[in-house]
Coordinates of C-alpha atoms in Angstrom, one line a residue:
Chain Q
M189 CA 74.9 119.6 137.4
A190 CA 77.1 119.8 134.4
E191 CA 79.9 122.4 134.5
Q192 CA 78.9 125.7 133.0
L193 CA 80.5 126.5 129.6
I194 CA 82.0 129.9 128.8
G195 CA 82.7 131.1 125.3
A196 CA 85.8 133.0 124.2
I197 CA 86.7 135.1 121.2
E198 CA 90.2 136.3 120.5
A199 CA 89.4 138.8 117.8
G200 CA 92.5 139.6 115.8
G201 CA 93.1 141.6 112.6
T202 CA 93.5 138.5 110.5
K203 CA 91.6 135.8 112.3
M204 CA 89.0 135.2 115.0
V205 CA 89.8 132.4 117.4
C206 CA 86.6 131.0 119.0
A207 CA 86.7 128.6 121.9
V208 CA 84.6 127.1 124.6
G209 CA 85.9 126.3 128.1
T210 CA 85.2 126.3 131.8
A211 CA 85.9 128.8 134.5
D212 CA 88.9 126.8 135.8
G213 CA 90.7 127.2 132.5
K214 CA 90.0 124.0 130.6
V215 CA 89.6 124.7 126.9
L216 CA 87.2 122.1 125.4
D217 CA 86.9 123.1 121.8
R218 CA 88.2 125.8 119.4
A219 CA 87.8 127.0 115.9
S220 CA 89.3 129.8 113.8
Y221 CA 87.7 132.0 111.1
P222 CA 89.3 134.6 108.9
T223 CA 88.6 138.3 109.8
R224 CA 86.4 139.7 107.0
T225 CA 83.8 142.4 107.3
P226 CA 81.6 142.5 110.4
E227 CA 78.6 141.4 108.2
E228 CA 80.5 138.4 107.0
T229 CA 82.3 137.5 110.3
L230 CA 79.4 137.8 112.8
P231 CA 77.5 134.8 111.3
D232 CA 80.7 132.7 111.6
L233 CA 81.0 133.6 115.3
V234 CA 77.4 133.3 116.1
G235 CA 77.2 130.0 114.2
Y236 CA 80.1 128.6 116.2
F237 CA 78.5 129.4 119.6
K238 CA 74.8 128.9 118.6
D239 CA 74.5 125.3 119.9
K240 CA 77.3 125.3 122.5
D241 CA 75.1 126.2 125.4
I242 CA 77.4 128.9 126.7
V243 CA 76.3 130.9 129.8
A244 CA 78.6 133.9 129.0
L245 CA 81.1 135.1 126.5
G246 CA 84.5 136.9 126.8
L247 CA 85.8 139.0 123.9
A248 CA 89.4 140.1 123.6
A249 CA 89.4 142.4 120.6
F250 CA 91.8 144.3 118.3
G251 CA 91.7 148.0 118.9
P252 CA 91.2 150.7 119.2
V253 CA 88.1 149.6 121.0
A254 CA 85.9 151.2 123.7
V255 CA 86.4 149.0 126.8
N256 CA 85.5 151.4 129.6
P257 CA 81.9 150.8 130.6
S258 CA 81.6 154.5 131.3
D259 CA 82.3 155.3 127.6
P260 CA 79.2 156.0 125.6
R261 CA 80.8 153.9 122.8
F262 CA 81.4 151.0 125.2
G263 CA 81.8 147.7 123.2
R264 CA 82.4 149.4 119.8
I265 CA 85.5 149.1 117.6
L266 CA 86.7 152.7 117.1
N267 CA 88.9 154.4 114.4
T268 CA 90.7 151.3 113.1
P269 CA 92.3 151.3 109.7
K270 CA 89.9 148.4 109.0
I271 CA 87.2 150.7 107.6
A272 CA 84.4 148.1 107.7
W273 CA 84.9 147.7 111.4
Q274 CA 84.9 151.4 112.4
N275 CA 82.2 152.2 115.0
Y276 CA 80.9 148.6 114.8
D277 CA 79.1 147.6 118.0
F278 CA 81.0 144.3 118.3
M279 CA 80.0 143.5 121.9
G280 CA 76.4 144.6 121.4
E281 CA 75.8 142.5 118.3
L282 CA 77.2 139.4 120.0
K283 CA 75.1 140.0 123.1
R284 CA 72.0 140.4 121.1
A285 CA 72.7 137.4 118.9
L286 CA 73.7 135.0 121.7
N287 CA 71.7 136.5 124.6
V288 CA 74.4 135.9 127.2
P289 CA 76.5 138.4 129.3
V290 CA 79.5 139.5 127.3
G291 CA 82.8 140.8 128.8
I292 CA 85.1 142.8 126.5
D293 CA 88.7 144.0 126.7
T294 CA 91.6 144.6 124.4
D295 CA 93.5 141.7 123.0
V296 CA 96.6 142.4 125.1
N297 CA 94.5 143.0 128.3
G298 CA 92.9 139.7 127.6
A299 CA 96.3 138.0 127.3
C300 CA 97.5 139.7 130.5
L301 CA 94.4 138.5 132.3
G302 CA 95.0 135.0 131.1
E303 CA 98.5 135.0 132.5
I304 CA 97.2 136.4 135.8
T305 CA 94.3 134.0 136.2
F306 CA 96.0 130.8 134.9
G307 CA 99.7 131.4 134.2
A308 CA 103.0 133.1 134.9
A309 CA 101.5 135.9 136.9
H310 CA 99.0 133.8 138.9
G311 CA 97.8 135.5 142.0
L312 CA 99.5 138.9 141.3
T313 CA 97.6 142.1 141.1
D314 CA 99.9 144.5 139.2
V315 CA 101.2 142.9 136.0
I316 CA 102.1 143.9 132.5
Y317 CA 102.0 141.7 129.4
I318 CA 104.0 142.9 126.4
T319 CA 103.8 141.4 123.0
V320 CA 106.5 142.2 120.4
G321 CA 105.3 140.9 117.0
T322 CA 104.0 142.8 114.0
G323 CA 103.4 145.6 116.5
I324 CA 104.0 146.1 120.2
G325 CA 101.0 145.9 122.5
V326 CA 100.9 146.2 126.3
G327 CA 98.2 144.7 128.5
V328 CA 98.1 146.2 132.0
C329 CA 96.6 145.1 135.2
I330 CA 96.6 147.5 138.2
G331 CA 95.4 146.5 141.6
G332 CA 93.6 143.5 140.1
Q333 CA 91.7 145.5 137.5
M334 CA 92.6 145.8 133.8
L335 CA 93.6 149.4 132.9
H336 CA 91.2 151.2 130.6
G337 CA 90.9 154.9 131.5
M338 CA 90.1 157.3 128.7
L339 CA 90.5 154.6 126.1
H340 CA 93.1 151.9 126.9
P341 CA 96.9 152.0 127.1
E342 CA 98.8 152.4 123.9
A343 CA 102.1 151.9 125.6
G344 CA 103.7 150.3 122.6
H345 CA 104.1 153.9 121.2
V346 CA 106.2 155.5 123.9
A347 CA 109.2 157.2 122.6
V348 CA 112.6 155.5 122.8
Q349 CA 116.1 157.0 122.3
R350 CA 117.6 155.9 119.0
A351 CA 121.1 154.4 119.1
E352 CA 123.7 156.7 117.6
G353 CA 123.8 156.1 113.9
D354 CA 120.5 154.2 113.7
T355 CA 118.7 155.8 110.8
V356 CA 116.5 152.9 109.8
P357 CA 113.1 154.4 109.2
S358 CA 110.4 153.9 111.9
T359 CA 107.7 151.4 110.8
C360 CA 105.1 153.4 112.8
H361 CA 103.2 155.8 110.5
C362 CA 102.8 158.4 113.4
H363 CA 106.1 158.4 115.3
D364 CA 109.7 158.6 114.1
S365 CA 111.2 156.9 117.2
C366 CA 108.5 155.1 119.1
F367 CA 109.0 151.7 120.7
E368 CA 106.9 149.8 118.1
G369 CA 108.4 151.8 115.2
V370 CA 112.0 150.8 116.0
A371 CA 111.6 147.4 117.8
A372 CA 108.6 145.5 116.5
G373 CA 109.0 142.6 114.0
P374 CA 108.9 144.7 110.8
A375 CA 111.5 147.1 112.2
V376 CA 113.8 144.2 113.1
Q377 CA 113.4 142.8 109.6
L378 CA 114.4 146.2 108.1
R379 CA 117.6 146.1 110.2
L380 CA 118.4 142.5 109.3
G381 CA 118.0 143.2 105.6
E382 CA 116.6 140.9 102.9
D383 CA 119.1 138.0 103.2
N384 CA 118.4 137.2 106.8
N385 CA 115.2 136.8 108.8
I386 CA 116.7 135.3 112.0
L387 CA 117.6 137.8 114.6
S388 CA 119.8 135.4 116.5
N389 CA 122.1 135.4 113.4
D390 CA 123.0 139.0 113.6
P391 CA 124.7 139.9 116.9
A392 CA 124.7 143.7 116.3
V393 CA 121.0 143.9 115.5
L394 CA 120.3 141.5 118.4
E395 CA 122.1 143.7 120.8
Q396 CA 120.3 146.8 119.6
E397 CA 116.9 145.1 119.7
A398 CA 117.6 144.1 123.3
D399 CA 118.5 147.7 124.1
Y400 CA 115.3 149.1 122.6
L401 CA 113.2 146.4 124.5
A402 CA 115.0 147.4 127.7
Q403 CA 114.2 151.0 127.1
G404 CA 110.5 150.2 126.8
L405 CA 110.6 147.9 129.8
A406 CA 112.4 150.5 132.0
T407 CA 109.7 153.0 131.1
Y408 CA 107.0 150.5 132.1
V409 CA 108.7 149.6 135.4
L410 CA 108.9 153.4 136.3
C411 CA 105.3 154.1 135.2
Y412 CA 103.4 151.0 136.3
S413 CA 105.5 149.6 139.1
P414 CA 104.5 146.0 138.1
Q415 CA 105.1 143.0 140.3
R416 CA 106.0 141.0 137.2
I417 CA 106.5 141.6 133.5
I418 CA 105.6 139.0 130.9
L419 CA 107.5 139.6 127.6
G420 CA 106.2 137.6 124.6
G421 CA 105.3 137.8 120.9
G422 CA 107.0 136.5 117.8
V423 CA 110.3 138.4 118.3
P424 CA 111.2 137.3 121.8
D425 CA 109.5 133.9 121.4
H426 CA 111.8 133.1 118.4
T427 CA 115.0 134.6 119.9
P428 CA 116.0 132.9 123.1
E429 CA 119.1 135.0 123.3
L430 CA 117.0 138.1 123.9
M431 CA 115.6 137.5 127.4
P432 CA 118.8 137.4 129.4
L433 CA 120.1 140.5 127.5
V434 CA 116.8 142.4 128.1
R435 CA 116.9 141.6 131.8
K436 CA 120.5 142.9 132.1
K437 CA 119.9 146.0 130.1
T438 CA 116.6 146.9 131.9
L439 CA 118.5 146.9 135.1
E440 CA 121.2 149.0 133.5
K441 CA 118.7 151.6 132.3
L442 CA 117.2 151.8 135.8
N443 CA 120.7 152.2 137.1
G444 CA 120.0 151.4 140.7
Y445 CA 117.3 154.0 141.1
L446 CA 114.8 151.5 142.3
S447 CA 115.5 148.9 145.0
T448 CA 113.0 146.1 145.4
P449 CA 113.1 142.4 146.1
E450 CA 111.4 141.8 142.7
L451 CA 114.2 143.6 140.8
D452 CA 116.8 141.7 142.8
N453 CA 115.4 138.6 141.3
I454 CA 115.2 139.8 137.7
D455 CA 115.0 136.2 136.3
T456 CA 111.6 135.8 137.9
Y457 CA 110.6 139.5 137.3
I458 CA 110.8 139.6 133.5
V459 CA 109.6 136.3 132.2
A460 CA 108.2 134.6 129.1
P461 CA 104.5 133.8 128.6
S462 CA 103.5 130.4 130.1
L463 CA 100.4 129.2 128.4
D464 CA 101.5 127.9 125.1
G465 CA 99.8 130.6 123.1
N466 CA 96.5 130.1 124.9
Q467 CA 96.7 133.3 127.1
G468 CA 94.3 135.2 124.9
V469 CA 91.7 132.4 124.8
L470 CA 92.1 131.8 128.6
G471 CA 91.9 135.5 129.4
S472 CA 88.7 135.7 127.3
I473 CA 87.2 132.9 129.3
E474 CA 88.0 134.8 132.4
L475 CA 86.4 137.9 130.9
G476 CA 83.3 135.9 130.3
R477 CA 83.3 134.5 133.8
R478 CA 83.6 138.0 135.2
A479 CA 80.7 139.2 133.0
L480 CA 78.6 136.4 134.3
E481 CA 79.5 137.2 137.9
A482 CA 78.6 140.8 137.3
A483 CA 75.3 139.9 135.8
C484 CA 74.2 137.7 138.6
Chain X
M200 CA 76.4 164.7 167.0
A201 CA 79.5 166.9 166.2
E202 CA 81.1 166.2 162.9
Q203 CA 84.0 163.7 163.0
L204 CA 87.5 165.1 162.7
I205 CA 90.2 163.6 160.6
G206 CA 93.9 164.2 160.9
A207 CA 96.2 164.8 157.9
I208 CA 100.0 164.8 157.6
E209 CA 101.7 165.9 154.5
A210 CA 105.2 164.6 155.2
G211 CA 107.8 166.3 153.1
G212 CA 111.6 166.2 153.1
T213 CA 111.9 169.7 154.7
K214 CA 108.6 170.1 156.6
M215 CA 105.7 168.2 158.0
V216 CA 102.3 169.9 157.5
C217 CA 99.7 168.7 160.0
A218 CA 96.0 169.5 159.7
V219 CA 92.6 168.6 161.0
G220 CA 89.5 168.6 158.9
T221 CA 86.3 166.9 158.0
A222 CA 85.4 164.3 155.4
D223 CA 83.8 166.9 153.2
G224 CA 87.0 168.7 152.8
K225 CA 86.9 171.5 155.3
V226 CA 90.3 172.2 156.8
L227 CA 89.8 173.5 160.4
D228 CA 93.4 173.9 161.7
R229 CA 96.9 173.4 160.5
A230 CA 100.5 173.6 161.7
S231 CA 103.9 173.0 160.3
Y232 CA 107.1 171.4 161.8
P233 CA 110.6 171.1 160.3
T234 CA 111.5 167.5 159.3
R235 CA 114.2 166.4 161.6
T236 CA 115.0 162.8 162.7
P237 CA 112.1 160.5 163.3
E238 CA 112.8 160.6 167.1
E239 CA 112.6 164.4 167.1
T240 CA 109.7 164.7 164.6
L241 CA 107.3 162.1 166.0
P242 CA 106.7 164.0 169.2
D243 CA 105.9 167.1 167.2
L244 CA 103.3 165.2 165.2
V245 CA 101.8 163.3 168.1
G246 CA 101.7 166.5 170.2
Y247 CA 99.8 168.3 167.5
F248 CA 97.1 165.6 167.3
K249 CA 97.0 164.5 170.9
D250 CA 94.1 166.6 172.0
K251 CA 92.3 167.1 168.7
D252 CA 89.9 164.1 169.0
I253 CA 90.6 162.8 165.5
V254 CA 88.9 159.5 164.5
A255 CA 91.4 158.7 161.8
L256 CA 94.6 159.9 160.2
G257 CA 95.9 160.2 156.6
L258 CA 99.6 160.3 155.9
A259 CA 101.0 161.4 152.5
A260 CA 104.7 160.7 152.8
F261 CA 107.9 161.4 150.9
G262 CA 109.4 158.3 149.4
P263 CA 110.4 155.7 148.7
V264 CA 107.8 154.3 151.1
A265 CA 106.0 151.0 151.3
V266 CA 102.4 151.8 150.4
N267 CA 101.1 148.5 149.2
P268 CA 99.3 146.7 152.1
S269 CA 100.6 143.3 150.7
D270 CA 104.2 144.5 151.2
P271 CA 105.8 143.1 154.4
R272 CA 107.3 146.6 154.9
F273 CA 103.9 148.3 154.6
G274 CA 104.0 151.8 156.2
R275 CA 107.8 152.1 156.4
I276 CA 110.0 154.6 154.7
L277 CA 112.5 152.7 152.6
N278 CA 116.0 153.5 151.2
T279 CA 115.8 157.3 151.3
P280 CA 118.9 159.5 151.3
K281 CA 117.6 160.7 154.7
I282 CA 119.5 158.0 156.6
A283 CA 117.7 158.5 159.9
W284 CA 114.4 157.7 158.2
Q285 CA 115.5 154.5 156.5
N286 CA 113.3 151.6 157.4
Y287 CA 111.3 153.8 159.9
D288 CA 107.9 152.4 160.6
F289 CA 106.2 155.8 160.1
M290 CA 102.6 154.5 159.8
G291 CA 103.0 152.0 162.6
E292 CA 104.5 154.5 165.1
L293 CA 101.7 157.0 164.4
K294 CA 99.0 154.3 164.8
R295 CA 100.4 153.2 168.1
A296 CA 100.8 156.7 169.4
L297 CA 97.4 158.0 168.3
N298 CA 95.4 154.8 168.4
V299 CA 93.3 155.5 165.3
P300 CA 93.2 154.0 161.8
V301 CA 95.9 155.4 159.6
G302 CA 95.9 155.5 155.8
I303 CA 99.2 156.0 154.0
D304 CA 100.3 156.8 150.5
T305 CA 103.0 158.7 148.6
D306 CA 102.9 162.5 148.7
V307 CA 102.0 162.7 145.0
N308 CA 99.4 160.0 145.2
G309 CA 97.9 162.1 148.2
A310 CA 97.9 165.2 146.1
C311 CA 96.3 163.3 143.2
L312 CA 93.6 161.9 145.5
G313 CA 92.9 165.5 146.8
E314 CA 92.3 166.7 143.3
I315 CA 90.0 163.7 142.6
T316 CA 88.0 164.0 145.7
F317 CA 87.7 167.8 146.0
G318 CA 89.3 169.5 143.0
A319 CA 90.1 169.6 139.3
A320 CA 89.5 165.9 138.7
H321 CA 86.4 165.5 140.8
G322 CA 84.4 162.4 139.9
L323 CA 87.0 161.0 137.6
T324 CA 88.6 157.5 138.0
D325 CA 91.7 157.6 135.9
V326 CA 93.9 160.7 136.7
I327 CA 97.5 161.6 137.0
Y328 CA 98.9 164.5 139.0
I329 CA 102.4 165.7 138.0
T330 CA 104.5 168.1 140.1
V331 CA 107.5 169.7 138.5
G332 CA 109.5 171.4 141.3
T333 CA 112.8 170.4 142.9
G334 CA 112.0 167.0 141.4
I335 CA 109.3 165.5 139.2
G336 CA 106.7 163.3 141.0
V337 CA 103.7 161.6 139.5
G338 CA 100.6 160.5 141.4
V339 CA 98.4 158.0 139.6
C340 CA 94.9 156.9 140.1
I341 CA 93.6 154.0 138.0
G342 CA 90.0 152.9 138.1
G343 CA 89.5 154.8 141.3
Q344 CA 92.4 153.2 143.1
M345 CA 95.8 154.8 143.7
L346 CA 98.6 152.9 141.9
H347 CA 101.0 151.1 144.1
G348 CA 102.1 147.8 142.6
M349 CA 105.6 146.5 143.4
L350 CA 106.5 149.8 145.2
H351 CA 104.8 153.0 143.7
P352 CA 105.3 154.7 140.4
E353 CA 108.6 156.6 139.9
A354 CA 107.4 158.0 136.6
G355 CA 109.4 161.2 137.0
H356 CA 112.4 159.2 135.9
V357 CA 111.3 158.0 132.5
A358 CA 113.8 158.7 129.8
V359 CA 113.3 161.7 127.4
Q360 CA 115.0 162.5 124.2
R361 CA 117.5 165.3 124.5
A362 CA 117.2 168.2 122.2
E363 CA 120.1 168.4 119.7
G364 CA 122.9 170.2 121.3
D365 CA 121.5 170.1 124.8
T366 CA 124.5 169.0 126.8
V367 CA 123.6 170.5 130.1
P368 CA 124.3 167.8 132.7
S369 CA 121.3 165.9 134.2
T370 CA 120.5 166.8 137.8
C371 CA 119.5 163.2 138.4
H372 CA 122.3 161.2 140.0
C373 CA 121.1 158.0 138.3
H374 CA 120.0 158.9 134.8
D375 CA 121.7 161.1 132.1
S376 CA 118.5 162.0 130.3
C377 CA 115.5 161.3 132.5
F378 CA 112.5 163.6 132.7
E379 CA 113.4 164.9 136.2
G380 CA 117.1 165.2 135.3
V381 CA 116.5 167.5 132.4
A382 CA 113.2 169.2 133.3
A383 CA 112.8 169.7 137.0
G384 CA 113.5 173.1 138.7
P385 CA 117.3 172.6 139.2
A386 CA 117.8 171.5 135.6
V387 CA 115.8 174.6 134.4
Q388 CA 118.0 176.8 136.6
L389 CA 121.2 175.3 135.1
R390 CA 119.9 176.2 131.7
L391 CA 118.9 179.7 132.7
G392 CA 122.3 180.4 134.1
E393 CA 123.3 182.4 137.2
D394 CA 121.9 185.8 136.1
N395 CA 118.3 184.8 135.6
N396 CA 115.9 182.7 137.7
I397 CA 112.7 183.5 135.7
L398 CA 111.9 180.9 133.0
S399 CA 109.5 183.3 131.3
N400 CA 112.4 185.7 130.6
D401 CA 114.3 183.2 128.4
P402 CA 112.2 182.1 125.4
A403 CA 114.6 179.4 124.2
V404 CA 114.8 177.7 127.5
L405 CA 111.1 178.1 127.9
E406 CA 110.5 176.4 124.6
Q407 CA 112.8 173.6 125.4
E408 CA 111.2 173.1 128.9
A409 CA 107.8 172.9 127.3
D410 CA 109.1 170.2 124.9
Y411 CA 110.5 168.1 127.7
L412 CA 107.3 168.4 129.7
A413 CA 105.4 167.4 126.6
Q414 CA 107.6 164.3 126.1
G415 CA 106.8 163.2 129.7
L416 CA 103.1 163.9 129.3
A417 CA 102.9 162.0 126.0
T418 CA 104.5 159.0 127.6
Y419 CA 102.0 159.2 130.4
V420 CA 99.0 159.5 128.1
L421 CA 100.2 156.4 126.2
C422 CA 100.9 154.4 129.4
Y423 CA 98.1 155.5 131.7
S424 CA 95.3 156.6 129.3
P425 CA 94.2 159.1 131.9
Q426 CA 90.9 161.0 131.7
R427 CA 92.6 164.1 132.9
I428 CA 96.2 165.3 133.6
I429 CA 96.9 167.8 136.4
L430 CA 100.2 169.6 135.9
G431 CA 101.5 171.6 138.9
G432 CA 104.6 172.3 141.0
G433 CA 106.9 175.3 141.2
V434 CA 108.0 175.4 137.6
P435 CA 104.6 175.4 135.8
D436 CA 102.9 177.4 138.7
H437 CA 105.4 180.3 138.2
T438 CA 105.5 180.2 134.4
P439 CA 102.0 180.8 132.9
E440 CA 103.4 180.7 129.4
L441 CA 104.1 176.9 129.8
M442 CA 100.7 175.5 129.9
P443 CA 99.5 176.4 126.4
L444 CA 102.9 175.4 125.0
V445 CA 102.8 172.0 126.8
R446 CA 99.2 171.3 125.5
K447 CA 100.2 172.0 121.9
K448 CA 103.4 170.0 122.1
T449 CA 101.9 167.0 123.8
L450 CA 99.4 166.7 120.9
E451 CA 102.3 167.1 118.5
K452 CA 104.2 164.3 120.1
L453 CA 101.2 162.0 120.0
N454 CA 100.8 163.1 116.3
G455 CA 97.2 162.0 115.9
Y456 CA 97.8 158.4 117.0
L457 CA 95.1 158.6 119.6
S458 CA 91.7 160.0 118.9
T459 CA 89.5 160.7 121.9
P460 CA 87.0 163.4 122.9
E461 CA 89.3 164.3 125.8
L462 CA 92.3 165.0 123.6
D463 CA 90.0 167.0 121.3
N464 CA 89.5 169.3 124.3
I465 CA 93.1 169.7 125.3
D466 CA 92.4 172.8 127.5
T467 CA 90.3 170.7 129.9
Y468 CA 92.5 167.6 129.5
I469 CA 95.8 169.1 130.7
V470 CA 95.0 171.5 133.6
A471 CA 96.6 173.3 136.5
P472 CA 95.9 172.2 140.1
S473 CA 92.8 173.7 141.6
L474 CA 93.1 173.6 145.4
D475 CA 95.4 176.5 146.2
G476 CA 98.2 174.2 147.4
N477 CA 95.9 172.3 149.7
Q478 CA 95.7 169.1 147.5
G479 CA 98.1 167.3 149.7
V480 CA 96.4 168.0 152.9
L481 CA 92.9 167.4 151.4
G482 CA 94.1 164.1 149.9
S483 CA 95.5 163.1 153.3
I484 CA 92.1 163.8 154.9
E485 CA 90.6 161.5 152.2
L486 CA 93.2 158.8 153.0
G487 CA 92.2 159.1 156.6
R488 CA 88.5 158.8 155.8
R489 CA 89.2 155.7 153.7
A490 CA 91.2 154.1 156.5
L491 CA 88.3 154.8 158.9
E492 CA 85.8 153.3 156.4
A493 CA 88.0 150.2 156.0
A494 CA 88.3 149.7 159.8
C495 CA 84.5 149.9 160.4

């Protein structure tokens, strides 16, 4: 019997990455389409998978999106700034068009699941995945299940304490001093100024960024008690100096309050992503596999 | 057949509450013993249950305590300031003495479980229980499972932003501006001063306390995405003016970032405990019931 093929969609705000792979994490094919309106985009996605003989599909979607099966809006994109996508039944339309079980989660939960199933957090049950790029997103796995609850975590918007004298405006339109508003890529760029776009070249901004990241991570350690933290996204990926600083400062923020073997080994506790940018696609394959299992 | 009896221990820093009840939440008997050394206290506990014919026991213990079954120290009290209890195999000793299945969790997870099983969060899967008293503790249920992870949440120690001009020292020995250090009972008392111990009598301190509580709650909403928040403990229990202020200010902190039916009904989203102080004992009974179920 040929191995069963599972489809994956990593649905982002600017592009949709489609892929086909197997449950053991082999990616056999992929393609990318620009994110347009649902009416324009759905045919691209369905067209890609139509003749690929997939038995299930996993969808890791931009949010806000209803990912809790007990939510009457389950599978729908919610009040996104992308007006055309508001209330769109993304999961339902894919299910109807492709006639296979579809699993859905947020983009960051998908990436977290990819790292747990195939990557840097393999075999762990309590893991968070943080991406610091144009925004800050946090995927959360608790006791082996992805965290949904009322909606899904929006932990990138927790408040942080501004450094004295840091009056650079927040880039978040809702919060003056939230983690994303002071520490995501656009906020870093504001601090660097027009003449520099390399964080490593500005030691003062680098130090401050590490401090904000450590504040966020300390909050997550206290709230989630994760067994491992994966810290990725454009900002840390392109700034190798950040990781050791963030590790040191996270411990400083906790200030000895918690004592665990994991924190004693901080270099293996806070780590970079491991899957060469494929964690979202691989997590989506695992979402598809789980949807198939649940349907059987 | 007579109904099976389940034992419960709510193990606090100053007293141990023992009780016997049934799986449907009837408490039939209870007694209380001072918390002394383990060698002095264990005979009290074992003596209480010895002739009570219990089929299982639930233990909701002060922390830090190893509550994750995958932890090699599972069931032990960890590095508590109570030196005599450090590394004490609390669950193991009770199991050996009473020869019944024993379920263990933190005191606040126990209380949260009590509210989920029998009280204000009945039937919900994603719930947090916050107690603001001599400290701030947070019990967390995610997807129907109590959150443990690396250790257990210590979410009472998340950082908050101090109000301008608030230089009252933190009562936390590790953190200058953590939630517990600025908002638990001892911090409130410092702000009220020696001549007043009623928060309701000082509108400025009341307003500031509500703001700190709202900061903590907003962080928890963003991190945990709970379906309901239960806010109890000595400070809110004795200050009826707090609850409406905290609800209003929590929404102000979130500032419209999240839009859910639950937040639209804030009066049923952030609520007081419902079980007349019995949530810990009732949660312990449920811990015992689950241990029995797992052993069968």
